[in-house]
mmCIF file of C-alpha atoms in Angstrom:
data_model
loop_
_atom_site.group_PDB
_atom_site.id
_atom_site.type_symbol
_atom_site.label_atom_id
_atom_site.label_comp_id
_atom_site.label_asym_id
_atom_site.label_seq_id
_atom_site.Cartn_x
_atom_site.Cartn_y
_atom_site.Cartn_z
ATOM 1 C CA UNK A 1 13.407 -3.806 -18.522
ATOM 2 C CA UNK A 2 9.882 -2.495 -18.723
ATOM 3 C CA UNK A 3 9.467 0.893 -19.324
ATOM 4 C CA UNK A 4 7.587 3.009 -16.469
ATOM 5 C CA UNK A 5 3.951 4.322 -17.064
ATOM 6 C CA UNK A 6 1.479 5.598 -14.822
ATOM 7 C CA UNK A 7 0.029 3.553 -12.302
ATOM 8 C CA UNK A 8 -2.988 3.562 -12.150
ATOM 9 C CA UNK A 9 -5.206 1.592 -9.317
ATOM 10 C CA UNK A 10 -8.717 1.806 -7.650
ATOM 11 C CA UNK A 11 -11.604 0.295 -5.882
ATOM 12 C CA UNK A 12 -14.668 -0.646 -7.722
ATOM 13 C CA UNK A 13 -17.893 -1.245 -5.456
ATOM 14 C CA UNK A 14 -19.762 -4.622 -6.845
ATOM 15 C CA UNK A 15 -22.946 -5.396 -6.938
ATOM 16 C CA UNK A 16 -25.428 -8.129 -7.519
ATOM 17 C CA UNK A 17 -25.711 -6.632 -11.346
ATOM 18 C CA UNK A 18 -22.424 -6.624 -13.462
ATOM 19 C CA UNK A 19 -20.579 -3.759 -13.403
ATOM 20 C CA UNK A 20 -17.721 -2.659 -15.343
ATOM 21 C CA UNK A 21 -14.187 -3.092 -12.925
ATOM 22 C CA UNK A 22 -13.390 0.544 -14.371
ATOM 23 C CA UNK A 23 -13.980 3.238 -17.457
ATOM 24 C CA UNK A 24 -10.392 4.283 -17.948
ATOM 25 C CA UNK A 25 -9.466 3.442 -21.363
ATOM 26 C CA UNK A 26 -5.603 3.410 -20.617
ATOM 27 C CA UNK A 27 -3.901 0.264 -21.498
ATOM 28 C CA UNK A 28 -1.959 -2.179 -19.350
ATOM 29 C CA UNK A 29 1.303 -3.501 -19.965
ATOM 30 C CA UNK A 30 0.927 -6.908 -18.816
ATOM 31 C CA UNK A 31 -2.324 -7.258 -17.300
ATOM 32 C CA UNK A 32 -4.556 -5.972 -14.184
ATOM 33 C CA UNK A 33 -4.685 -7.200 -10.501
ATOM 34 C CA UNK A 34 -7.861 -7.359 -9.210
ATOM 35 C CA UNK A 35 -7.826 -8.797 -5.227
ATOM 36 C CA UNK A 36 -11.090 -8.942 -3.456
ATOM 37 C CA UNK A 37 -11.720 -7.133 -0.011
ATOM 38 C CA UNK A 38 -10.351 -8.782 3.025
ATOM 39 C CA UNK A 39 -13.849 -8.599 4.627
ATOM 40 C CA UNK A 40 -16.087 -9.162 1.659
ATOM 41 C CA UNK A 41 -19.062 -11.224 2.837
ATOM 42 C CA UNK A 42 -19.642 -12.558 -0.270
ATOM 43 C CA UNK A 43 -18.299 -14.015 -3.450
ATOM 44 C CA UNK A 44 -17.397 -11.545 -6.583
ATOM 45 C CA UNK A 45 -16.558 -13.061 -10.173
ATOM 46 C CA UNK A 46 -14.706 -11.710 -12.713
ATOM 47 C CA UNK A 47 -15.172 -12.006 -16.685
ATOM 48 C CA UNK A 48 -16.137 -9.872 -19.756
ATOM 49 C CA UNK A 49 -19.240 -8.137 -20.503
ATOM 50 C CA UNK A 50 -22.618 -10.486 -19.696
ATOM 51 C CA UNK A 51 -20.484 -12.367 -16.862
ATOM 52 C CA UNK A 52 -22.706 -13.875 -14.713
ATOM 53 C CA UNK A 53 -22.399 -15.807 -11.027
ATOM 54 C CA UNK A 54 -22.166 -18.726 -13.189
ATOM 55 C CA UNK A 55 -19.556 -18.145 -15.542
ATOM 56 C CA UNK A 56 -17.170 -15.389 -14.015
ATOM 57 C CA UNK A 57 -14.155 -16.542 -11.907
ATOM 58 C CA UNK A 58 -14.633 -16.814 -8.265
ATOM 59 C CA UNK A 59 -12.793 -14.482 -5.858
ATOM 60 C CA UNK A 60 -14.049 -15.128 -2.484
ATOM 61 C CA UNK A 61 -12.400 -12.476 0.285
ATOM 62 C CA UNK A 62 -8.564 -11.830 0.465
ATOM 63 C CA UNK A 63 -8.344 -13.720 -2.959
ATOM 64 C CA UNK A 64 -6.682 -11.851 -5.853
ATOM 65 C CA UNK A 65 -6.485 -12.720 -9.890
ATOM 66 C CA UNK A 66 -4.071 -11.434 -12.313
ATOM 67 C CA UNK A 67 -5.425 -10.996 -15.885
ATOM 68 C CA UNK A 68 -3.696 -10.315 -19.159
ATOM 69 C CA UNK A 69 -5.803 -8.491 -20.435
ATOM 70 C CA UNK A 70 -4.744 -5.177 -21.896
ATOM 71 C CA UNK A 71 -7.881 -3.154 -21.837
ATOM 72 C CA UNK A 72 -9.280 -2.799 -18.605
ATOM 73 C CA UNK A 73 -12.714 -1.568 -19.455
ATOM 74 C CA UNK A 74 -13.178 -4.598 -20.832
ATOM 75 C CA UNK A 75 -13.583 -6.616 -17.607
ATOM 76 C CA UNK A 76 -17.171 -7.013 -15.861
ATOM 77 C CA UNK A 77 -17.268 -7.865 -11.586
ATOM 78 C CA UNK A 78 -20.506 -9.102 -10.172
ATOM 79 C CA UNK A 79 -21.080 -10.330 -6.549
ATOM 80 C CA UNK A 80 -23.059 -12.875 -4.783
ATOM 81 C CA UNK A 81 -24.158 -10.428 -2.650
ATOM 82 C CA UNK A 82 -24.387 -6.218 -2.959
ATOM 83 C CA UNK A 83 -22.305 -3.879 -1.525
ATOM 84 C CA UNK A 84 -18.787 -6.154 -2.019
ATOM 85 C CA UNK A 85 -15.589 -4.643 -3.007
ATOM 86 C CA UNK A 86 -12.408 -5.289 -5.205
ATOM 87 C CA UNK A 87 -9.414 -3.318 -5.665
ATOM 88 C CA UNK A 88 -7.401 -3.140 -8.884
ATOM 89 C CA UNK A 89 -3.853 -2.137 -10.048
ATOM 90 C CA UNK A 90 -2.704 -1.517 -14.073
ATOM 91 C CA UNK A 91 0.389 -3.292 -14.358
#
């Protein structure tokens, strides 16, 4: 059994420049969930640093990801559109 640890979650506003999903430099366990806004008008994509429209992975609205990837800082959101939203959750 896992042993418990802070959870940590938050909303990270995305832009039409990549932004960083979050500065927190706590590590995950397994990974981080990062869903997109239910009404998001546009399309955000997820990656590392210098993801673009191109190469990030798509998460139109509603859609969620689940990456294991233990540093969260790490991972870079940009949108098709400004003013989009995702949500996120250490785990």
């Amino acid at each position: 059994m896992a042993t418990p640890h802070d959870l940590m979650t938050g909303r990270t506003t995305v832009e039409t420049d990549a932004v960083q999903l979050t500065s927190t430099t706590m590590d995950c366990r397994r990974g981080i969930l990062i869903k997109a806004k239910a009404d998001n008008a546009g399309t955000v994509y997820v990656g590392l640093t210098g993801v673009t429209t191109l190469t990030g992975f798509e998460l139109s609205a509603k859609e969620s990801v689940v990456i294991p990837h233990m540093k969260p800082s790490e991972i870079y959101v940009i949108a098709s559109e400004a003013s989009q939203y995702v949500y996120w959750v250490l785990i």
